[in-house]
mmCIF file of C-alpha atoms in Angstrom:
data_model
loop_
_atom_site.group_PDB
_atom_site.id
_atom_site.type_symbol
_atom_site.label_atom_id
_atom_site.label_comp_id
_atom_site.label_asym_id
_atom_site.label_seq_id
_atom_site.Cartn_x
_atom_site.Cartn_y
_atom_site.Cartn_z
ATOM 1 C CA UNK A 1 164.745 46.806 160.788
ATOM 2 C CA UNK A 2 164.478 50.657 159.998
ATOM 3 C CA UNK A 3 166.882 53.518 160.249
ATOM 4 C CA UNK A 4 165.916 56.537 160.868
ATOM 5 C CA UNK A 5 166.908 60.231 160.203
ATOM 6 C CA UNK A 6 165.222 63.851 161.977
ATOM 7 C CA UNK A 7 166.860 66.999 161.789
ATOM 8 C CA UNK A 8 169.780 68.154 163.639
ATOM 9 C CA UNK A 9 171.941 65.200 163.020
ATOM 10 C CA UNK A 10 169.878 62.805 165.436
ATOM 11 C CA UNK A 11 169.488 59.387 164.316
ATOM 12 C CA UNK A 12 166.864 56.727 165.590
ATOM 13 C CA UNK A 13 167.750 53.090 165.019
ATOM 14 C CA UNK A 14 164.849 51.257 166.033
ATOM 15 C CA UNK A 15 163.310 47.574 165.738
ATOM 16 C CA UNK A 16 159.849 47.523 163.711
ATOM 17 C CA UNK A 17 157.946 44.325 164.308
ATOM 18 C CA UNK A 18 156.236 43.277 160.839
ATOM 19 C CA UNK A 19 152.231 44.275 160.955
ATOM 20 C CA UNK A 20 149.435 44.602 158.435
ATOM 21 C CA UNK A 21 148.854 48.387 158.001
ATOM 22 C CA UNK A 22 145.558 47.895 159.339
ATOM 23 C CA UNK A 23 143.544 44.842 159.565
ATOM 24 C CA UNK A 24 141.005 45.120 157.146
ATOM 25 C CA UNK A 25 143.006 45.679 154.442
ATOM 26 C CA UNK A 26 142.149 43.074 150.965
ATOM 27 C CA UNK A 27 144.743 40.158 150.117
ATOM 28 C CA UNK A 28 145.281 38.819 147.205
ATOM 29 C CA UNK A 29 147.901 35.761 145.889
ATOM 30 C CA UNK A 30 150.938 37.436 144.554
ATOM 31 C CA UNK A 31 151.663 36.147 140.660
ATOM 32 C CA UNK A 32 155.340 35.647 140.677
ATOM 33 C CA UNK A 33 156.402 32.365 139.718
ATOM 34 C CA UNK A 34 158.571 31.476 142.143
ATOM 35 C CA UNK A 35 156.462 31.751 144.783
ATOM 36 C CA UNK A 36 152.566 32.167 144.307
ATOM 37 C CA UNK A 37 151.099 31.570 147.852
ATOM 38 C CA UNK A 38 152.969 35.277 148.768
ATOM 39 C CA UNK A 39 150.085 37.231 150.241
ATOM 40 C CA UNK A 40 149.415 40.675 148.915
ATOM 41 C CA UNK A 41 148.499 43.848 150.243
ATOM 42 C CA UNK A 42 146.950 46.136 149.310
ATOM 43 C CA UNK A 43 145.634 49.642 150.549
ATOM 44 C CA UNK A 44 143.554 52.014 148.866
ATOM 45 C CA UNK A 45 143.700 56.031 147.585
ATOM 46 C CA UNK A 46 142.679 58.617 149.819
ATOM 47 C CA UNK A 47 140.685 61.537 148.737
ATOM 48 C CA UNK A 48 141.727 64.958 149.994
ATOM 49 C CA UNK A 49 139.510 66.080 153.051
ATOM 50 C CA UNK A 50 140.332 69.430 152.113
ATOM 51 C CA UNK A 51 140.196 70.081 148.440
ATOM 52 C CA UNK A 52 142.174 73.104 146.897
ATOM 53 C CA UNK A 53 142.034 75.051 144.502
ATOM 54 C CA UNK A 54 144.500 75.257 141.774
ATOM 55 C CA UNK A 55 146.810 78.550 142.882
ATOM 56 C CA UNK A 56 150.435 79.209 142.591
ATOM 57 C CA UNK A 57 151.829 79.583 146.516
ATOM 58 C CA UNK A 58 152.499 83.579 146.796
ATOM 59 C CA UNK A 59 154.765 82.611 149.000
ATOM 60 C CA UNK A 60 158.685 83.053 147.550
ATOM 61 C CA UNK A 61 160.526 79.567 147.323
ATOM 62 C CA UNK A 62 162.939 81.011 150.294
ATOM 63 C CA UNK A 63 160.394 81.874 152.698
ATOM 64 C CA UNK A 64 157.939 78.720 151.562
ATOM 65 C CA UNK A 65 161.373 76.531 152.385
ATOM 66 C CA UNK A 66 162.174 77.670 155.601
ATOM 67 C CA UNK A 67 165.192 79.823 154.154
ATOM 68 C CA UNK A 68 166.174 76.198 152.828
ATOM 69 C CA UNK A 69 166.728 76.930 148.519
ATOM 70 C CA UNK A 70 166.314 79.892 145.649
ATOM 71 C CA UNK A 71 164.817 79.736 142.239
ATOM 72 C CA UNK A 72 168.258 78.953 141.454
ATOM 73 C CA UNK A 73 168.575 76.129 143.627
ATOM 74 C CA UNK A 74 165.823 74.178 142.472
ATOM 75 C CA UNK A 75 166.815 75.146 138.583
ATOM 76 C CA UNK A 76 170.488 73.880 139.231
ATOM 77 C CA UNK A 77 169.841 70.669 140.842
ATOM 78 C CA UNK A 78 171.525 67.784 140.298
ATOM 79 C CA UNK A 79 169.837 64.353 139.250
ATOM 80 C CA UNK A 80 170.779 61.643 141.484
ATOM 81 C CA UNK A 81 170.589 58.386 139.758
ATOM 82 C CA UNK A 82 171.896 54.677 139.946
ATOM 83 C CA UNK A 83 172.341 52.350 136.801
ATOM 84 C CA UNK A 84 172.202 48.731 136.179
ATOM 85 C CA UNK A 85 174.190 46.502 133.337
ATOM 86 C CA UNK A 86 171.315 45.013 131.504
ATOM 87 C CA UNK A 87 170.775 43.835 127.680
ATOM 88 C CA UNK A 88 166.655 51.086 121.348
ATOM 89 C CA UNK A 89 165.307 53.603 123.617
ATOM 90 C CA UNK A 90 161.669 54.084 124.067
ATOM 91 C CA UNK A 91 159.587 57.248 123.403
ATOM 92 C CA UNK A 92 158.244 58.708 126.363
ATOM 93 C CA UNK A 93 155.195 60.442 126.804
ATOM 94 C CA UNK A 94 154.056 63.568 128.965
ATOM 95 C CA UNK A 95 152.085 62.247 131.682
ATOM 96 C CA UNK A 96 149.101 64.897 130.463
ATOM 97 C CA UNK A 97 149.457 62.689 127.105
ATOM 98 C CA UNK A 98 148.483 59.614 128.653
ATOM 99 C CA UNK A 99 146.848 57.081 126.768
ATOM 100 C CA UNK A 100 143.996 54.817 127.351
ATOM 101 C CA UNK A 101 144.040 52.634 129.659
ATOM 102 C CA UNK A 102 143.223 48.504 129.493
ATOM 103 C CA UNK A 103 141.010 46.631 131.683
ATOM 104 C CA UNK A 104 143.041 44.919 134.233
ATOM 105 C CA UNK A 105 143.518 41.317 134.675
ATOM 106 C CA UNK A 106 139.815 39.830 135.956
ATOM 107 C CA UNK A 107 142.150 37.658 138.454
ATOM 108 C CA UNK A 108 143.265 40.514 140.687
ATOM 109 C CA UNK A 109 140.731 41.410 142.953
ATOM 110 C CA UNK A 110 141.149 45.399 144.430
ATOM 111 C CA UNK A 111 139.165 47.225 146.945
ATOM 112 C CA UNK A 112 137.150 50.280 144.999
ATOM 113 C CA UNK A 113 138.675 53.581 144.464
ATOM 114 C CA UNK A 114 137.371 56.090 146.334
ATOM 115 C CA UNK A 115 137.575 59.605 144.105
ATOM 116 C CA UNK A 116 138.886 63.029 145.231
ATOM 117 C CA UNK A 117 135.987 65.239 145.524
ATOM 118 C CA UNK A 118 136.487 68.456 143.427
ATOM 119 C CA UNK A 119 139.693 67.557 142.925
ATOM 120 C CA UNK A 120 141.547 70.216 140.936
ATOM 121 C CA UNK A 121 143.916 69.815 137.874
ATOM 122 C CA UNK A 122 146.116 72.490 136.822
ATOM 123 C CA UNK A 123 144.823 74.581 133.868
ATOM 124 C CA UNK A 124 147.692 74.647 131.458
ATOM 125 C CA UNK A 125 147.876 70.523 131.365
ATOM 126 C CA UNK A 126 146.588 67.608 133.453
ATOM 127 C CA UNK A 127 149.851 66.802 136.083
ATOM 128 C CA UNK A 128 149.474 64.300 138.718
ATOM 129 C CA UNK A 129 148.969 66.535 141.868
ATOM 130 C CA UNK A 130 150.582 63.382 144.193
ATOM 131 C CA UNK A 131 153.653 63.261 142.471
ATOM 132 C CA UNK A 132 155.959 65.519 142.429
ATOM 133 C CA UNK A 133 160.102 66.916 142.381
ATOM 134 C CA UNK A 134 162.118 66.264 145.427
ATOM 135 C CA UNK A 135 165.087 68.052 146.339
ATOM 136 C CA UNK A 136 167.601 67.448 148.780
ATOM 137 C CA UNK A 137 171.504 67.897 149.694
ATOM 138 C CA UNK A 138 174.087 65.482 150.068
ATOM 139 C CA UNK A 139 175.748 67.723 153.110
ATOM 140 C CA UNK A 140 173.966 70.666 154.603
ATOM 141 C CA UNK A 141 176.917 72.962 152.546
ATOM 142 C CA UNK A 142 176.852 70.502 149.021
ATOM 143 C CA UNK A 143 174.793 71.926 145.893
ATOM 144 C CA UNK A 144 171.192 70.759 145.465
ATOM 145 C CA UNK A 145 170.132 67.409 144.103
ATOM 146 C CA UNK A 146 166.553 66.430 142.533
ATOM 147 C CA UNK A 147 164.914 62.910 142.908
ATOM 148 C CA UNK A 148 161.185 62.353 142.324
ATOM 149 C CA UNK A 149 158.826 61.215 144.951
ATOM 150 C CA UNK A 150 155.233 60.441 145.612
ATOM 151 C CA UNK A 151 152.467 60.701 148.231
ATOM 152 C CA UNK A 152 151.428 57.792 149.621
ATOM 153 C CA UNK A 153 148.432 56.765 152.238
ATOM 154 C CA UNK A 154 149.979 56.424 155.540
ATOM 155 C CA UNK A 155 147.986 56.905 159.266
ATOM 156 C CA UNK A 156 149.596 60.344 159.734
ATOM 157 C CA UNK A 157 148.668 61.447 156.467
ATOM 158 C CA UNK A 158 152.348 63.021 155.938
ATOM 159 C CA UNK A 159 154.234 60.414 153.798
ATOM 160 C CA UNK A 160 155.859 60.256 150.330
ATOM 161 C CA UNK A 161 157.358 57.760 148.909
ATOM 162 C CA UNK A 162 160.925 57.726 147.433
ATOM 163 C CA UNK A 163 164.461 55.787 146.302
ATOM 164 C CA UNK A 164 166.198 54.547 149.195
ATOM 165 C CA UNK A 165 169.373 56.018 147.386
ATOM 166 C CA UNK A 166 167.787 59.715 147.193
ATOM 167 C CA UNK A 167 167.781 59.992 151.154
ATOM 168 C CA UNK A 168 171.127 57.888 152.105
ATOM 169 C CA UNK A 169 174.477 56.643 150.542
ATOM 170 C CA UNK A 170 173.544 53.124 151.798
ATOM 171 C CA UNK A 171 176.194 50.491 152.891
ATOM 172 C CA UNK A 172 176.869 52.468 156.179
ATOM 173 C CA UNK A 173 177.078 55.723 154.364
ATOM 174 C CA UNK A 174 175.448 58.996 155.489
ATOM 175 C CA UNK A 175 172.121 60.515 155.288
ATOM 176 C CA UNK A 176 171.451 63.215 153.253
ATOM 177 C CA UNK A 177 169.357 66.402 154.249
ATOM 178 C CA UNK A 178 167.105 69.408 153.819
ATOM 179 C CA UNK A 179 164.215 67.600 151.978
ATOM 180 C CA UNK A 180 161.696 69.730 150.239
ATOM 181 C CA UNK A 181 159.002 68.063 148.003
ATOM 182 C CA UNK A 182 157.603 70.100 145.302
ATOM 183 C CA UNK A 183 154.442 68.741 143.930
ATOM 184 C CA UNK A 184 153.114 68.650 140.323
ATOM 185 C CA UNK A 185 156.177 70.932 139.782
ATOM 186 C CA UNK A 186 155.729 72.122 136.015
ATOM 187 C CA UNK A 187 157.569 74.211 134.144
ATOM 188 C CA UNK A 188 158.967 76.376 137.205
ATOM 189 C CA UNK A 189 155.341 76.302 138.651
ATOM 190 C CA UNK A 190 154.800 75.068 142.066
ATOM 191 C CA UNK A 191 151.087 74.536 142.075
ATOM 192 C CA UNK A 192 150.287 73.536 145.299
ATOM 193 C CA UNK A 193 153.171 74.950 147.035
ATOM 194 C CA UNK A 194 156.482 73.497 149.110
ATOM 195 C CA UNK A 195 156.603 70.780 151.286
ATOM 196 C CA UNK A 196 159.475 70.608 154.243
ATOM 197 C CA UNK A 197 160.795 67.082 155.754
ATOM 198 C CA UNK A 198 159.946 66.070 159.228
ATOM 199 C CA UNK A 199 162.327 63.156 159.288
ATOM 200 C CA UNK A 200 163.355 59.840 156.719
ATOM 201 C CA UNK A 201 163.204 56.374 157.295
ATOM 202 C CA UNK A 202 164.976 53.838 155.392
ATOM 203 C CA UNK A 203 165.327 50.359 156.054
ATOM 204 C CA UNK A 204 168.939 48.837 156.801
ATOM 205 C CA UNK A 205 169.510 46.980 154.480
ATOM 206 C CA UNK A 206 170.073 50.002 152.627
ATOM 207 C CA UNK A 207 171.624 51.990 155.328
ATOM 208 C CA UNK A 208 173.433 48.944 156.518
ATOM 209 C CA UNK A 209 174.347 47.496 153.154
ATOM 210 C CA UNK A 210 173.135 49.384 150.029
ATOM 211 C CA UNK A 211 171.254 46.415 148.497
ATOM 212 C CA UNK A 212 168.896 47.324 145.943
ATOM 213 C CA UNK A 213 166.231 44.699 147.282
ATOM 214 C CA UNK A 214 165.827 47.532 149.896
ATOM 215 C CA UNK A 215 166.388 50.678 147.939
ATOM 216 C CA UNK A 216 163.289 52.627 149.345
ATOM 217 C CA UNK A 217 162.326 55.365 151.772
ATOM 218 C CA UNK A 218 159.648 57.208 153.170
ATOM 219 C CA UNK A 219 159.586 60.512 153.688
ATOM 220 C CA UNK A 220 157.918 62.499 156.838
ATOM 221 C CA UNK A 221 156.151 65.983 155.725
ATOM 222 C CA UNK A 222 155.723 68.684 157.816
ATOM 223 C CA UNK A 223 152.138 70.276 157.503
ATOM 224 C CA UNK A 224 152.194 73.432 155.533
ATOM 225 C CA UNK A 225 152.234 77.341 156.849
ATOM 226 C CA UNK A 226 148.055 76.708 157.111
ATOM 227 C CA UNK A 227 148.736 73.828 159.506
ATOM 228 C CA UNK A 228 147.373 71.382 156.527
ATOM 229 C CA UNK A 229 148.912 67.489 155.801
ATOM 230 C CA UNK A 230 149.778 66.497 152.619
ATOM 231 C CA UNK A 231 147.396 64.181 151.640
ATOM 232 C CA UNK A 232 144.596 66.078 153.158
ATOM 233 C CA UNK A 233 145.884 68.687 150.793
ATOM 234 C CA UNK A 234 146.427 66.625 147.527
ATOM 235 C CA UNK A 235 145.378 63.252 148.544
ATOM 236 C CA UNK A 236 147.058 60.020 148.438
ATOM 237 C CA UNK A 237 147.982 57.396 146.315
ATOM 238 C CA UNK A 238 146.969 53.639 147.323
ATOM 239 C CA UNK A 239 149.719 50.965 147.394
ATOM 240 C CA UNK A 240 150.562 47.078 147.149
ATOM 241 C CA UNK A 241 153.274 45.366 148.792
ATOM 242 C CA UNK A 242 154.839 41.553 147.877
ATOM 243 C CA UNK A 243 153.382 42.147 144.310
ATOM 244 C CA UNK A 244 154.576 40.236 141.478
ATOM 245 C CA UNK A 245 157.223 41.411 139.186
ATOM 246 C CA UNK A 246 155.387 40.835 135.892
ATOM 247 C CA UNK A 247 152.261 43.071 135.726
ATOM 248 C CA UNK A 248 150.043 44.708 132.931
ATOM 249 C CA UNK A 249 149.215 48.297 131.885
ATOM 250 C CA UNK A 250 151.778 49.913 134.803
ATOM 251 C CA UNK A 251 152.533 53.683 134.571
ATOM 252 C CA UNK A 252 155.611 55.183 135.289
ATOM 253 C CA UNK A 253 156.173 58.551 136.775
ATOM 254 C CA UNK A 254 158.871 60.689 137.249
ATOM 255 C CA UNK A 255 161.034 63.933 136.603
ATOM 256 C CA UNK A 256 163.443 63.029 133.850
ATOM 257 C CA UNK A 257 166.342 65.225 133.924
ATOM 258 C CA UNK A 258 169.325 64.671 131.606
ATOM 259 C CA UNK A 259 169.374 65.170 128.257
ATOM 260 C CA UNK A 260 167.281 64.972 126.483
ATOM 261 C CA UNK A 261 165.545 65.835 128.681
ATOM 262 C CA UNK A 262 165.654 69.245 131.358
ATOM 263 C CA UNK A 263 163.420 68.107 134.351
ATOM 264 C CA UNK A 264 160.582 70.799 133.904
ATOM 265 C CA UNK A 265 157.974 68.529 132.811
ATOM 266 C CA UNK A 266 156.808 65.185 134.395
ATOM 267 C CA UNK A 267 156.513 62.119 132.204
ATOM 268 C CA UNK A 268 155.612 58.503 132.096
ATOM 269 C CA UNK A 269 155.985 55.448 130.349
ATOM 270 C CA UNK A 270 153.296 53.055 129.927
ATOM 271 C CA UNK A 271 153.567 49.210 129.318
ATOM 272 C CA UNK A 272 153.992 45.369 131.092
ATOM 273 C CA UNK A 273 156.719 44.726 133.663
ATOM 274 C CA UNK A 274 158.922 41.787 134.078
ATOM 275 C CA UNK A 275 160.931 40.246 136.205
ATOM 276 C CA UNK A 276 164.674 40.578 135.303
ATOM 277 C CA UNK A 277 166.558 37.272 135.705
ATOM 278 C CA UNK A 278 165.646 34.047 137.702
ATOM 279 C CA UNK A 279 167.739 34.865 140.487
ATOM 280 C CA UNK A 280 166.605 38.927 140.568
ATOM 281 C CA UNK A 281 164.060 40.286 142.677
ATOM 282 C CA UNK A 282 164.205 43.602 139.935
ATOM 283 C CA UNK A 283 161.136 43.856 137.570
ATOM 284 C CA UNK A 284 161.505 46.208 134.740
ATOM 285 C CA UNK A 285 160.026 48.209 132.139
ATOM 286 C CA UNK A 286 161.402 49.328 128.864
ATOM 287 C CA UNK A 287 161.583 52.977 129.705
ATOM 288 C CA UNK A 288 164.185 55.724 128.563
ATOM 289 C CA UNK A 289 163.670 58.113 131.597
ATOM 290 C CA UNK A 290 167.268 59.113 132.544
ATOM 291 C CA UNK A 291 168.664 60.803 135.709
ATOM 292 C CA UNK A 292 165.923 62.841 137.911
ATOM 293 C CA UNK A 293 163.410 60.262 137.543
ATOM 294 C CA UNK A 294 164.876 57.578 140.447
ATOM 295 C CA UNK A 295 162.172 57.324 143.259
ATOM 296 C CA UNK A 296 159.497 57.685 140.711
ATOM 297 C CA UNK A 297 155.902 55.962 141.323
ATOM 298 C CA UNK A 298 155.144 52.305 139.624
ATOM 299 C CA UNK A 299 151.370 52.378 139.448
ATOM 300 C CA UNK A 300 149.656 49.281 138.701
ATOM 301 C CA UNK A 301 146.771 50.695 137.549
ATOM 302 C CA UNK A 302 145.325 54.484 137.916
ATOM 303 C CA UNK A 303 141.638 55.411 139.644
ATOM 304 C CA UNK A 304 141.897 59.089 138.532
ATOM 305 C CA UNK A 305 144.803 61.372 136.760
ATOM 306 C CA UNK A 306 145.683 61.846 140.162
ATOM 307 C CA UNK A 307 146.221 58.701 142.165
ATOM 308 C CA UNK A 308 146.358 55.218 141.518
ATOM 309 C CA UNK A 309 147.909 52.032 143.864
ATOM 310 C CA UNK A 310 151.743 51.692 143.265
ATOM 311 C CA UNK A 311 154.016 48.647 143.431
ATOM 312 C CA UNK A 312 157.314 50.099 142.829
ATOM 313 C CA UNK A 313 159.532 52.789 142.783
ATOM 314 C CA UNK A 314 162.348 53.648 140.367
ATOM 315 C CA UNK A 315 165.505 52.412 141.726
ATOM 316 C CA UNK A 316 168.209 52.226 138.981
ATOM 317 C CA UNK A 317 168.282 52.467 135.152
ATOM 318 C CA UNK A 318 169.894 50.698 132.525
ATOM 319 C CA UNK A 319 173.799 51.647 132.050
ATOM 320 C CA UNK A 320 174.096 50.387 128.355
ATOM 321 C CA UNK A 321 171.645 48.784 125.479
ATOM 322 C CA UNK A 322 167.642 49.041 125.615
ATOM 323 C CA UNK A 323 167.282 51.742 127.692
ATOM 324 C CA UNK A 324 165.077 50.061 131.213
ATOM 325 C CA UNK A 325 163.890 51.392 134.305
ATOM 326 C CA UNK A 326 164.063 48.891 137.702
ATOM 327 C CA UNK A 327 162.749 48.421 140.971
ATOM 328 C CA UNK A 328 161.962 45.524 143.595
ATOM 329 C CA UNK A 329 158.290 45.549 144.453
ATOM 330 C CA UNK A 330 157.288 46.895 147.611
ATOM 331 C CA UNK A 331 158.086 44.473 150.588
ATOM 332 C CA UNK A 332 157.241 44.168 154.339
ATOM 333 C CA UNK A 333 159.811 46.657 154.665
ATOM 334 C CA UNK A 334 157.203 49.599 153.224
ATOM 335 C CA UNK A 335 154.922 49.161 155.335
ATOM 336 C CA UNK A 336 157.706 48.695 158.597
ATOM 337 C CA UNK A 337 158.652 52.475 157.430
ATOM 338 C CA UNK A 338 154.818 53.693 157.437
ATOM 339 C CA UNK A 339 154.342 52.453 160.917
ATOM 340 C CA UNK A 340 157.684 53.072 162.475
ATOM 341 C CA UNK A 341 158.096 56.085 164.332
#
């Protein structure tokens, strides 16, 4: 089941019957463990069908918003962020600092990438254009808070991908509002301009319950003032659902903002993922991120600086010893929030 959230206060509770996203997508057998016959899907990148080029919105923020945030609004936010008690901190690395990248397992069997055409980068430093800030507020009157999201490939070609926790209190708490995604936000820059929610989905068990197993949401954009969709604008990332918890060569993403860190600058973490316990559905990565960086993309592996197919998104961090980042692989319930509507 997914719960649902539009402006004006107006929930939508509905019923989503489980489907494949569409029926050609590739399967694959799921490595976990505990249960290896768990089908896998996957769904690829999309290119942008209407490649821009790199210019800072002359737009002001307030205007570009809807009246919605300031400058100051965005440069005052407040990291939302849940922890974890788990078992050294790890350097991180600014995602235009990315290392090379292994060869993937020969066992897991993907669809081919299909590459942006003239797809732009930024000219100070190589950010990924599909993931980006997001702000929101707890209450329409409460000071602004800062998540991190992603774009993801979805039929409408509006969605981005999020924390379950950055959109809802969970366990029969409230919805938060005013949702504006900021994309390859660096440094103050807004690159390719401000994105304004549509509505939210969630599934209940978060809403309902607050269990982490569900702690995900998608996001619905609004096109922007040029009557362009997000993805035909950036492009979107490809994704995997019922993956396993240990995989190779993931990349982490996000907005890291407490010290020491300030959230200006997007960076990842690179390294193997495991699953956290025999009776936890969390996989992990050592990973120092701190606040700012929940609902930040797990890629399994990158087809361009840009996009790449994630698994995961950053749910909670470690609340003592080596400093960890967790999330529960995608489920059925993703792809119930892409198609519900």
């Amino acid at each position: 089941m997914i719960t649902s959230f539009i402006p004006k206060n107006v929930c939508i509770f509905s019923t989503i019957l489980f489907s494949i996203f569409f029926s050609s997508l590739s399967s694959q057998q799921a490595m976990a463990a505990e249960d290896p016959e768990t089908p896998v899907t996957i769904m690829n990148p999309d290119e942008p069908s209407k490649p821009e080029n790199y210019i800072q919105s002359k737009d002001s923020l307030y205007e570009e918003s809807g009246g919605l945030y300031t400058e100051e609004d965005l440069k005052n936010a407040i990291p939302k962020d849940k922890t974890k008690t788990p078992d050294n901190s790890i350097k991180l690395n600014p995602s235009f600092e990315k290392p090379p990248m292994k060869e993937k397992d020969k066992k897991q069997q993907f669809a081919p990438p299909t590459y942006p055409s003239n797809d732009p980068v930024p000219t100070k430093s190589i950010v990924p254009k599909t993931t980006g800030k997001l702000y929101f507020r707890e209450t329409p009157n409460s000071k602004t808070s800062v998540c991190s999201a992603s774009v993801v490939t979805s039929n409408e070609d509006n969605a981005i991908l999020t924390a379950g926790h950055c959109v809802h209190d969970g366990a029969k708490g409230s919805w938060y509002t005013d949702f504006l995604f900021v994309p390859a936000y660096f440094n103050g820059e807004r690159p390719y301009g401000s994105w304004i929610w549509e509505k939210v989905h969630a599934p209940y068990g978060w809403t309902n319950s607050g269990k982490y197993d569900y702690d995900k949401a998608i996001i619905r954009m609004r096109p922007n003032n040029s009557g362009t969709k997000i993805a035909n604008y950036l492009g979107s990332n490809g994704w995997m659902t019922n993956a396993s918890q240990y995989q190779t060569d993931v990349r982490i993403t996000g907005y890291p903002s407490d010290a020491p860190y300030d959230g200006q600058l997007p960076y990842s973490c690179y390294g193997d993922t495991f699953k956290d316990g025999l009776f936890s559905n969390d996989a992990y990565m050592n990973c120092g991120m701190t606040k700012g960086s929940s609902g930040g993309a797990w890629f399994d592996r990158m087809s361009s600086e840009s996009l790449g197919y994630i698994f995961a998104a950053t749910s909670r961090s470690s609340a003592s010893g080596t400093k960890r980042l967790y999330a529960v692989p995608l489920g059925d319930e993703f792809t119930n929030m892409l198609n519900a509507d």
